[in-house]
CSV table of C-alpha atoms in Angstrom, one decimal:
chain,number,residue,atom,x,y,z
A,517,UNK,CA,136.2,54.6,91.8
A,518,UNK,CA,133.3,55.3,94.7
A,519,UNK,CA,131.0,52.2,95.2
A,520,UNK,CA,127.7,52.5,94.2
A,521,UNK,CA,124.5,52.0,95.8
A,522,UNK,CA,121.4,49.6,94.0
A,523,UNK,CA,119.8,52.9,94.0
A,524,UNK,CA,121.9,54.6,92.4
A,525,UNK,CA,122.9,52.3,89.6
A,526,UNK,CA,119.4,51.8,88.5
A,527,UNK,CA,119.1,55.7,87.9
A,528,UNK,CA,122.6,56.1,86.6
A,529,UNK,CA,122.0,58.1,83.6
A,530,UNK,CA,124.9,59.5,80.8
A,531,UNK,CA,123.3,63.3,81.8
A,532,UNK,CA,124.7,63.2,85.0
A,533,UNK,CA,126.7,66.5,84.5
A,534,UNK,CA,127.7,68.8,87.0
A,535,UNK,CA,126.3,71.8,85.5
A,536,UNK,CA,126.3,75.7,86.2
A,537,UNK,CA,124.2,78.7,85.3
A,538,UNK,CA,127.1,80.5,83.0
A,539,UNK,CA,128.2,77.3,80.8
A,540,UNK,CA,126.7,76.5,77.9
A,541,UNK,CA,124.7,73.8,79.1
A,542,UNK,CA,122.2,73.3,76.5
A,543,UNK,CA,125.0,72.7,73.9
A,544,UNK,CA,126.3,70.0,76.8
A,545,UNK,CA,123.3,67.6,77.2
A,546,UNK,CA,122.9,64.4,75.3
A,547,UNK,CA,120.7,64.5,71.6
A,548,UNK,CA,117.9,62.4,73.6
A,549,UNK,CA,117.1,64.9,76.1
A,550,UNK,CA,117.5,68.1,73.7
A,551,UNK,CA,114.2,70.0,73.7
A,552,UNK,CA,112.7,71.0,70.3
A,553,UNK,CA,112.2,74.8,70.5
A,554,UNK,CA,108.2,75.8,68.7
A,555,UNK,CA,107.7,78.9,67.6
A,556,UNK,CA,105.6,81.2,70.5
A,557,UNK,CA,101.5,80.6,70.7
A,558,UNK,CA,99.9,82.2,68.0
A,559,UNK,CA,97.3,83.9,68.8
A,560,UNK,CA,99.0,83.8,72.6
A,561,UNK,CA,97.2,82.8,75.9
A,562,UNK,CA,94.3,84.7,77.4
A,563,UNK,CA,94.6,86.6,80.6
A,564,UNK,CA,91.7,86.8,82.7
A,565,UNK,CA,91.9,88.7,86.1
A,566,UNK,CA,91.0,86.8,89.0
A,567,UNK,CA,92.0,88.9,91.8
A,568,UNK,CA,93.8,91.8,93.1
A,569,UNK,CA,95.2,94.0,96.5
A,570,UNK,CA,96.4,97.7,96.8
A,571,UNK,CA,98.0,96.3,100.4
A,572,UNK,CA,99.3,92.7,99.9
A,573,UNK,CA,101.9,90.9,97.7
A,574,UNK,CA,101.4,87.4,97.0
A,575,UNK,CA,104.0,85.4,95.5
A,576,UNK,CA,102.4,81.9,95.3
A,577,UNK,CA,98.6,80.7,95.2
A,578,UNK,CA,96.6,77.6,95.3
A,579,UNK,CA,93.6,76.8,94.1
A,580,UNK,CA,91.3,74.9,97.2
A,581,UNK,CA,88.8,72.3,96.8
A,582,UNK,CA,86.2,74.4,97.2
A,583,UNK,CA,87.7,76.9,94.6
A,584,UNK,CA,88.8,79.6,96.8
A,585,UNK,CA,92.1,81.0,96.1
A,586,UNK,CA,94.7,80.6,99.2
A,587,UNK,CA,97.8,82.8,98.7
A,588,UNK,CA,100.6,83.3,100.5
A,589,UNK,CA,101.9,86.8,101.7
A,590,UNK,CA,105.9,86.9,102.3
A,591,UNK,CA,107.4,88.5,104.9
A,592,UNK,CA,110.5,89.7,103.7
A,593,UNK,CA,108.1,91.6,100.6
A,594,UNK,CA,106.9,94.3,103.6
A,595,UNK,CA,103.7,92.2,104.2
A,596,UNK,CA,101.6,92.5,107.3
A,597,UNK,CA,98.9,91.0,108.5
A,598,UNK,CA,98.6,86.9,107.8
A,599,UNK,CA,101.2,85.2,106.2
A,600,UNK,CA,98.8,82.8,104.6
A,601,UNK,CA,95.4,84.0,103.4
A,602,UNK,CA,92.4,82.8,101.6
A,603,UNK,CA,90.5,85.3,99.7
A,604,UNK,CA,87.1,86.0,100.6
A,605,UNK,CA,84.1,86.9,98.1
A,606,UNK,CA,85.0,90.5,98.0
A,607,UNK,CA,88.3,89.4,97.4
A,608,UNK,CA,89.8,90.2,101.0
A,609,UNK,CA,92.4,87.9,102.6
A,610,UNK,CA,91.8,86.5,105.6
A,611,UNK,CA,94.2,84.6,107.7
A,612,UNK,CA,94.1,80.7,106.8
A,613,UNK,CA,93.4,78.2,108.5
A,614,UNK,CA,92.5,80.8,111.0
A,615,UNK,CA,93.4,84.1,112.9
A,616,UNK,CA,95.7,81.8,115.7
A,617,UNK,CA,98.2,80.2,113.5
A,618,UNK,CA,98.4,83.9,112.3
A,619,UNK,CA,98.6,85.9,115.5
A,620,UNK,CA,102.3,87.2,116.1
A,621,UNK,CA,101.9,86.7,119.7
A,622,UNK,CA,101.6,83.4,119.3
A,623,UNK,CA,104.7,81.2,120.1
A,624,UNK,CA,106.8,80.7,116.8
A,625,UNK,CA,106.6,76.9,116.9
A,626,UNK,CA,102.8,76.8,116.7
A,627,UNK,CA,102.1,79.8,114.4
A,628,UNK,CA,103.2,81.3,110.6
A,629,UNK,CA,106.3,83.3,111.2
A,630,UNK,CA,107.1,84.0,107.5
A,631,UNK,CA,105.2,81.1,104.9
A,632,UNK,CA,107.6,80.2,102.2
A,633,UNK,CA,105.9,77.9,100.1
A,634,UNK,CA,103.1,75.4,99.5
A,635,UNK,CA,101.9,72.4,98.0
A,636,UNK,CA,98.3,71.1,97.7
A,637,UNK,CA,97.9,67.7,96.9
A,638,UNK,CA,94.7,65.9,95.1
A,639,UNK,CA,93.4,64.5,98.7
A,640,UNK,CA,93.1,68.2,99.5
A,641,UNK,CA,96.1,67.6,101.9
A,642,UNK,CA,97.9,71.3,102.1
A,643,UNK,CA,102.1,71.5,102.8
A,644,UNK,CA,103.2,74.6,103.9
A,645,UNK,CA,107.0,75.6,104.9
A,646,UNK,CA,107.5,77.8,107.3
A,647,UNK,CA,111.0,79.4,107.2
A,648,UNK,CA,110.5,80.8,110.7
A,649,UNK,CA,112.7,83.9,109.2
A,650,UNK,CA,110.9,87.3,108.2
A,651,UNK,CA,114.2,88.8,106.8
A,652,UNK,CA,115.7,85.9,104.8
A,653,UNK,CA,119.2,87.9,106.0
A,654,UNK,CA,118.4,87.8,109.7
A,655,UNK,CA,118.3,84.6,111.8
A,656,UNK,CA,115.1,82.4,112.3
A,657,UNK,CA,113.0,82.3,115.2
A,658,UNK,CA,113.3,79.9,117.8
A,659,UNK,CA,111.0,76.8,116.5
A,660,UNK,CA,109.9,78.8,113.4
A,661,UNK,CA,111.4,76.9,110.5
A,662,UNK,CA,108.9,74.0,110.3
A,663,UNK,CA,106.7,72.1,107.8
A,664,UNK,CA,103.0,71.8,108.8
A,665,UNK,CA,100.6,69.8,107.3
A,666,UNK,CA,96.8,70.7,106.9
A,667,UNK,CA,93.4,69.8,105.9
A,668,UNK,CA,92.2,72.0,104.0
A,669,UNK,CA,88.4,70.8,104.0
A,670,UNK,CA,88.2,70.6,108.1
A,671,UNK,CA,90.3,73.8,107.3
A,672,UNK,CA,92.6,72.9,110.4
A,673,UNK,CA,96.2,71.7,111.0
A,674,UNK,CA,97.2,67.9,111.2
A,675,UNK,CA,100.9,68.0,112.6
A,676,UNK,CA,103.9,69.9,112.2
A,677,UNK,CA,107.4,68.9,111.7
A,678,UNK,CA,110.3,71.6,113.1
A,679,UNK,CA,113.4,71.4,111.1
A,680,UNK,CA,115.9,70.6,113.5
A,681,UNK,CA,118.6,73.4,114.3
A,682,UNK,CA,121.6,71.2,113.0
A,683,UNK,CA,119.5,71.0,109.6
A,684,UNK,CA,120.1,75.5,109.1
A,685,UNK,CA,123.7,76.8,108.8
A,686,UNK,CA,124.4,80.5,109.6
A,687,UNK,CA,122.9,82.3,106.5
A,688,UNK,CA,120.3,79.6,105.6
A,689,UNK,CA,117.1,80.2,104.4
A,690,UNK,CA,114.8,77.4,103.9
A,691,UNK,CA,112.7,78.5,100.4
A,692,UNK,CA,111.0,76.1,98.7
A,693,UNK,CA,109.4,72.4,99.5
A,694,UNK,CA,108.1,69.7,97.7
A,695,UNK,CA,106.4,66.5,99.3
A,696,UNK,CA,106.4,63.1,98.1
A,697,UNK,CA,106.8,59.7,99.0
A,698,UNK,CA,106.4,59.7,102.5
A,699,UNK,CA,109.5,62.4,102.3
A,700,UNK,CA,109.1,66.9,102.2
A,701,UNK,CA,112.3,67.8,100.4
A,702,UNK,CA,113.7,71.5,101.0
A,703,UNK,CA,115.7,73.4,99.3
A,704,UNK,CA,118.1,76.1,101.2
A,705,UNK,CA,118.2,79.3,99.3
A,706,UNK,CA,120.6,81.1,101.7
A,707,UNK,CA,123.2,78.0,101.9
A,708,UNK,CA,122.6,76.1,99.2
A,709,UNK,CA,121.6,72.6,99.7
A,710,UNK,CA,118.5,70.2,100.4
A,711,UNK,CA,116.9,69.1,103.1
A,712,UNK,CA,115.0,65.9,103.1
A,713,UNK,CA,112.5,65.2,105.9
A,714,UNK,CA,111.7,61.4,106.0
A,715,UNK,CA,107.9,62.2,107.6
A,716,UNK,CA,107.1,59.0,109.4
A,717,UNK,CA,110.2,58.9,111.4
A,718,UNK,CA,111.1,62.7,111.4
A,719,UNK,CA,114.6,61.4,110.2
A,720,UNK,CA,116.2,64.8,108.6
A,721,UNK,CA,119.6,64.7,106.4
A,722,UNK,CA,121.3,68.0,105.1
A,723,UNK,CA,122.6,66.9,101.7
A,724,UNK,CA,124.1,68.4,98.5
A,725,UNK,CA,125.3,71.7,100.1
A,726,UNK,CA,127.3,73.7,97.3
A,727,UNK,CA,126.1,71.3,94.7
A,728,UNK,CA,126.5,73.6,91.8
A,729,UNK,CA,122.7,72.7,90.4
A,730,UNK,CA,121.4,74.2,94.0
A,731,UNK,CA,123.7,77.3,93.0
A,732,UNK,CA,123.3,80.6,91.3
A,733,UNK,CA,125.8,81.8,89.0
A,734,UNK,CA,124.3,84.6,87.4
A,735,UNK,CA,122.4,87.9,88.0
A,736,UNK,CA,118.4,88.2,87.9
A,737,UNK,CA,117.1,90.7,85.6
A,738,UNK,CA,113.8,91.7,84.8
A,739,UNK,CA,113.7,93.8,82.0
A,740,UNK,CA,117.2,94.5,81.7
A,741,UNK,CA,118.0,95.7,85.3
A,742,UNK,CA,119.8,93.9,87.5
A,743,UNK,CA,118.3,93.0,90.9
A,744,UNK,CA,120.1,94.5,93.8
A,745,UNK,CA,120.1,93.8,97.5
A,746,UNK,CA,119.8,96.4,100.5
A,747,UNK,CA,123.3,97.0,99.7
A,748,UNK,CA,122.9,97.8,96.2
A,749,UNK,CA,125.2,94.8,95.4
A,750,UNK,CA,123.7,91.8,92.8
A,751,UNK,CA,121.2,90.1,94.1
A,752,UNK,CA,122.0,86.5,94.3
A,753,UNK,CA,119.5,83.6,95.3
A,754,UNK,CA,120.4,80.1,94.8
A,755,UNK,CA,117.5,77.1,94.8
A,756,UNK,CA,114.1,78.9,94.9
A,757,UNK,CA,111.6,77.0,93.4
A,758,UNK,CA,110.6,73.1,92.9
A,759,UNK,CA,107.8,71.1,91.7
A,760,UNK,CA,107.1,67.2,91.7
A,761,UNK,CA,105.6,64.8,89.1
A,762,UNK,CA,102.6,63.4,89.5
A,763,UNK,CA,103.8,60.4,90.7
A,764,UNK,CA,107.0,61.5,92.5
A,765,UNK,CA,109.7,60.0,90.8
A,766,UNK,CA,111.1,63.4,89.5
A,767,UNK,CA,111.9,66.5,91.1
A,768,UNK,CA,112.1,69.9,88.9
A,769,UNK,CA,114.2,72.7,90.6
A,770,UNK,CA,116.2,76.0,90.3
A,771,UNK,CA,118.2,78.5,91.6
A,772,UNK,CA,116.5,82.0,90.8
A,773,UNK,CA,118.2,82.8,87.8
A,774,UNK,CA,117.6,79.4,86.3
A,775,UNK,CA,118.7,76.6,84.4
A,776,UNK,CA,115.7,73.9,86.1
A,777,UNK,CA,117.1,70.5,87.0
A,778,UNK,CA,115.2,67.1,87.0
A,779,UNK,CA,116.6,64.7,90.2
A,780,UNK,CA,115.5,61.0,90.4
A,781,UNK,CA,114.2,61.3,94.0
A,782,UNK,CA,114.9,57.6,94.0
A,783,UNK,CA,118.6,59.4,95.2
A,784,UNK,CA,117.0,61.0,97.8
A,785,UNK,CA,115.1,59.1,99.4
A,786,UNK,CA,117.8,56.8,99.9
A,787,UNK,CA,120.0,57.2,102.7
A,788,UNK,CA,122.5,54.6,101.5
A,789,UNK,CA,123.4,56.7,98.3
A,790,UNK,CA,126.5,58.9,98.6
A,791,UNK,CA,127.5,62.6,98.4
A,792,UNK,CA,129.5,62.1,95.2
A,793,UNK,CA,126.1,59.9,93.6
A,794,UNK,CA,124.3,63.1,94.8
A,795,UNK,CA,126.6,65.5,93.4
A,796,UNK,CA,126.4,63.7,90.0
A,797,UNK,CA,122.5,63.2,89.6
A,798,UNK,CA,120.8,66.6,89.2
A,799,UNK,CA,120.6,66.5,85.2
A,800,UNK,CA,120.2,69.8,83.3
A,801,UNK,CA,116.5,69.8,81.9
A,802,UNK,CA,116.5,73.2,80.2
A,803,UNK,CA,118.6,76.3,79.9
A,804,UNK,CA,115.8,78.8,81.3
A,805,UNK,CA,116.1,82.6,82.2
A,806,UNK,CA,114.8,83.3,85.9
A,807,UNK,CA,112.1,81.9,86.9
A,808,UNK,CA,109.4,82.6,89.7
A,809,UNK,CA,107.5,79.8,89.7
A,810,UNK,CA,107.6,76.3,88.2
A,811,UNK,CA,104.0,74.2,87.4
A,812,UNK,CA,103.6,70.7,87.0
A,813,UNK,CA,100.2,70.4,84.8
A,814,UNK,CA,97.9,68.0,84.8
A,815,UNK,CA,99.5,65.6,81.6
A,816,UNK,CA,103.1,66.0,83.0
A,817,UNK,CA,103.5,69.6,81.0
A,818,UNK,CA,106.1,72.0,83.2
A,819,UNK,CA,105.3,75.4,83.1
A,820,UNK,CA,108.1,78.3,83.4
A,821,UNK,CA,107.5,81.7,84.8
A,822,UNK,CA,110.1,84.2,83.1
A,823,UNK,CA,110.5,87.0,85.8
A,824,UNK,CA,113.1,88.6,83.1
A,825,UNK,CA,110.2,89.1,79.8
A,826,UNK,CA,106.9,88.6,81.7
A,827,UNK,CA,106.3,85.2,79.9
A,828,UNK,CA,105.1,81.4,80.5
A,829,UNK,CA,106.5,79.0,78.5
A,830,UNK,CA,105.3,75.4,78.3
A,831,UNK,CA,108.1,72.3,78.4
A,832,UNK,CA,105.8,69.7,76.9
A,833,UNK,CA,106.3,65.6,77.8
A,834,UNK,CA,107.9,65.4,74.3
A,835,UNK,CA,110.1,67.7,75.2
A,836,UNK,CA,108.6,70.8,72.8
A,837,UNK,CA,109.8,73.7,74.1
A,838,UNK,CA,107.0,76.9,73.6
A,839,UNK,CA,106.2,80.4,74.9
A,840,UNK,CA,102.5,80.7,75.3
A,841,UNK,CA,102.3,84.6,76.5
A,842,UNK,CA,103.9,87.4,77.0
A,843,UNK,CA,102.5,90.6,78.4
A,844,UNK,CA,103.4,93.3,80.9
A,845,UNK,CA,101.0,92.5,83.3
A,846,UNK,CA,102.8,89.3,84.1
A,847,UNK,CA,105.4,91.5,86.1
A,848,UNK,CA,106.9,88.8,87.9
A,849,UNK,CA,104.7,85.9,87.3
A,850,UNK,CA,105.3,84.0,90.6
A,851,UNK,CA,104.4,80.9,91.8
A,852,UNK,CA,101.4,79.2,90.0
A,853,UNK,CA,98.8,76.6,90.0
A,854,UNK,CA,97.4,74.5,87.9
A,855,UNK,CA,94.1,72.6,88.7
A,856,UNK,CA,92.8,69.4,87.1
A,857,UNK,CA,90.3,71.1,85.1
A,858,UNK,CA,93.4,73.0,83.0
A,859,UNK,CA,93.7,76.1,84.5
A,860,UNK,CA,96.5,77.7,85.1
A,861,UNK,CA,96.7,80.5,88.3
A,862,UNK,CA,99.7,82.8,88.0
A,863,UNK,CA,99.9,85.7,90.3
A,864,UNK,CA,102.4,88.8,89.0
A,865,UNK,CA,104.0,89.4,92.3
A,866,UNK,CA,106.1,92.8,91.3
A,867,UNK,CA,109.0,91.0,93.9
A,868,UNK,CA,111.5,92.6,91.8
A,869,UNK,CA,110.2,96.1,92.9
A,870,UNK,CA,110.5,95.0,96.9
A,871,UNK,CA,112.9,96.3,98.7
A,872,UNK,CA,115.3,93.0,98.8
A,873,UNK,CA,115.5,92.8,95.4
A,874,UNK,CA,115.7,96.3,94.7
A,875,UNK,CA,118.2,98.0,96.4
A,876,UNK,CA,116.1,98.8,99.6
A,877,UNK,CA,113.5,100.6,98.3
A,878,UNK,CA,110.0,99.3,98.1
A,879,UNK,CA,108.5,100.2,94.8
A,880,UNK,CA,105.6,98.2,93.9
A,881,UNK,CA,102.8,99.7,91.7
A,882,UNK,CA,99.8,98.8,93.3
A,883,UNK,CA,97.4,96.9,92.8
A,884,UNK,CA,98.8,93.3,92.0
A,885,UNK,CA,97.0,90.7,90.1
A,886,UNK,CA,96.1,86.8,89.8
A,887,UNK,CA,95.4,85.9,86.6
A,888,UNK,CA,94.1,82.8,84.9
A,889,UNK,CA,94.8,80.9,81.9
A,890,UNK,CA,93.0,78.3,80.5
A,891,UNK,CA,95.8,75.9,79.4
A,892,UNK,CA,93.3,72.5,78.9
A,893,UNK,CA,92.0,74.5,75.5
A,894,UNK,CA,96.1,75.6,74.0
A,895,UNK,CA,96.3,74.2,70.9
A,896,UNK,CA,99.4,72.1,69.9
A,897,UNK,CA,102.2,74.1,68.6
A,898,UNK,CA,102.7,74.5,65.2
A,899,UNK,CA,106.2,74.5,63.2
């Protein structure tokens, strides 16, 4: 038997699984962490349009301190112009933090190549992941993949952090970040594995590659069909999306075609803990369908974006298990926000009608929409 580290046999838990989209995993995880399905919000959550574009598909969205809405425009979805915007009074994006770190002449290692994902923190501290790669199939630009910090009420960027070329195999495609004690974590869509950045030293590990919870087993569908490459074969994206707790203990992620996973970061953060530890700790939280987007709410709540019904569904602390709304405007609810004040931002990025994930055609029907809901007022569920 592998020796283990302190670290790891404090967080040893019995739902250490390896765990894979096609098993029956729900049927596999231990009575104390079974959620309790409710039956779906009734009368179901509000939508209230908050923006729109006939030109630009966003796919995530924070909400600043001074209650503009930032947004992030992905390459690889036939976006020009800035890869990260904020939206202006009349609802026009403009590039963020300004028209530099957006200009494509600019050298790759001090501009947005192609925004990923983001993460605004309480102090008003923005995260943003560059993957330095506007085709997720081609190879990255020379110093693009980086992580860069900003302030986002100077409105101007602190430092960045490249990811070292040793950290990328051919194929990778860095996707998603979270950051949290003193570490960014990110995940690698193209080769599956994570990527933890320790942010005062700039140490960087590569760990978990393969790990089956990194790993997609299963077609995305939305409404039935099948997502399809360029190639017209199955679309298949493994780790995609992430979130944190509050206090950073637990990390919430998924390939694209779901189940999410909860990971101590304890074993991350750790560089004493082994690959086997590693392996073992990711422990299946809940059987979802795809996902584009997972929320951490204010009280701990996780909130799931189903790409495959247009719904959000709540994961409550005590483990209550509800869809709040469905409703075919949330055509690919992406990823959201949710501020302090209990709402909940969710843009309905149409990403499987871009030309990646639908055979190489681009067929988004214009406009696209952020919408709001106010999840502080949901009432409890009722059985």
């Amino acid at each position: 038997m592998h020796a283990m580290t302190p670290t790891a046999f404090r967080r040893l838990r019995p739902a250490g699984l390896l765990l894979a989209c096609g098993a029956s995993l729900l049927a596999m995880l231990p009575a104390a962490h079974a959620a309790k399905p409710a039956p779906p919000l009734n009368p179901p959550a509000a939508l209230e349009e908050v923006a729109s574009s006939s030109t630009s598909a966003w796919d995530r969205v924070v909400v600043l301190p001074d209650g503009r809405l930032l947004v992030e425009l992905p390459r690889w979805a036939g976006n020009s112009g800035p890869g990260l915007a904020v939206l202006d009074a009349s609802g026009n994006p403009q590039p963020y933090p300004d028209t530099t770190w957006n200009d494509p002449a600019a050298p790759a290692s001090s501009r947005f190549v192609a925004p990923a994902d983001m993460q605004l923190q309480p102090d008003g501290t923005l995260w943003v992941l560059d993957s330095g790669q506007p085709d997720p199939a081609g190879r990255p630009l020379d110093g693009g993949p980086k992580i860069v910090k900003l302030d986002t009420k100077g409105q101007r960027v602190l430092q960045t952090w490249p990811l070292n070329p040793d950290m990328l195999r051919a194929g990778s495609y860095a996707a998603t970040m979270r950051v949290a004690r003193g570490h960014a974590f990110v995940g690698d869509s193209g080769v599956p594995a994570m990527i933890v950045v320790r942010l005062d030293t700039n140490t960087q590990r590569r760990l978990m590659e393969h790990t089956p919870a990194l790993t997609a087993h299963q077609p995305i569908t939305v409404e039935g069909k099948v997502a399809t490459n360029p190639a017209g074969h199955t679309a298949i994206v493994n780790i995609s999306q992430m979130d944190v707790s509050a206090d950073g203990q637990w990390l919430y992620f998924e390939p694209l075609c779901g189940p999410v996973y909860k990971l101590d970061t304890d074993l991350l953060v750790d560089p004493n803990v082994t690959p086997i530890e590693l392996e073992e700790g990711p422990t299946l939280w809940y059987k979802t369908p795809p996902l584009g987007g997972i929320t951490v709410g204010p009280d701990g709540t996780l909130y799931f974006n189903d790409v495959s019904t247009g719904s959000i569904f709540r994961l409550m602390p005590d483990r209550v298990y509800q869809k709040i709304v469905t409703d075919p405007r949330l055509h690919w609810p992406a990823g959201s926000f949710a501020t302090k004040d209990g709402q909940l931002y969710v843009p309905a990025a149409q990403l499987d009608r871009t030309a990646p994930l639908n055979g190489g055609t681009n067929a988004i029907q214009w406009p696209v929409h952020i919408y709001r809901i106010n999840i502080g007022t949901l009432p409890p569920p009722k059985f």
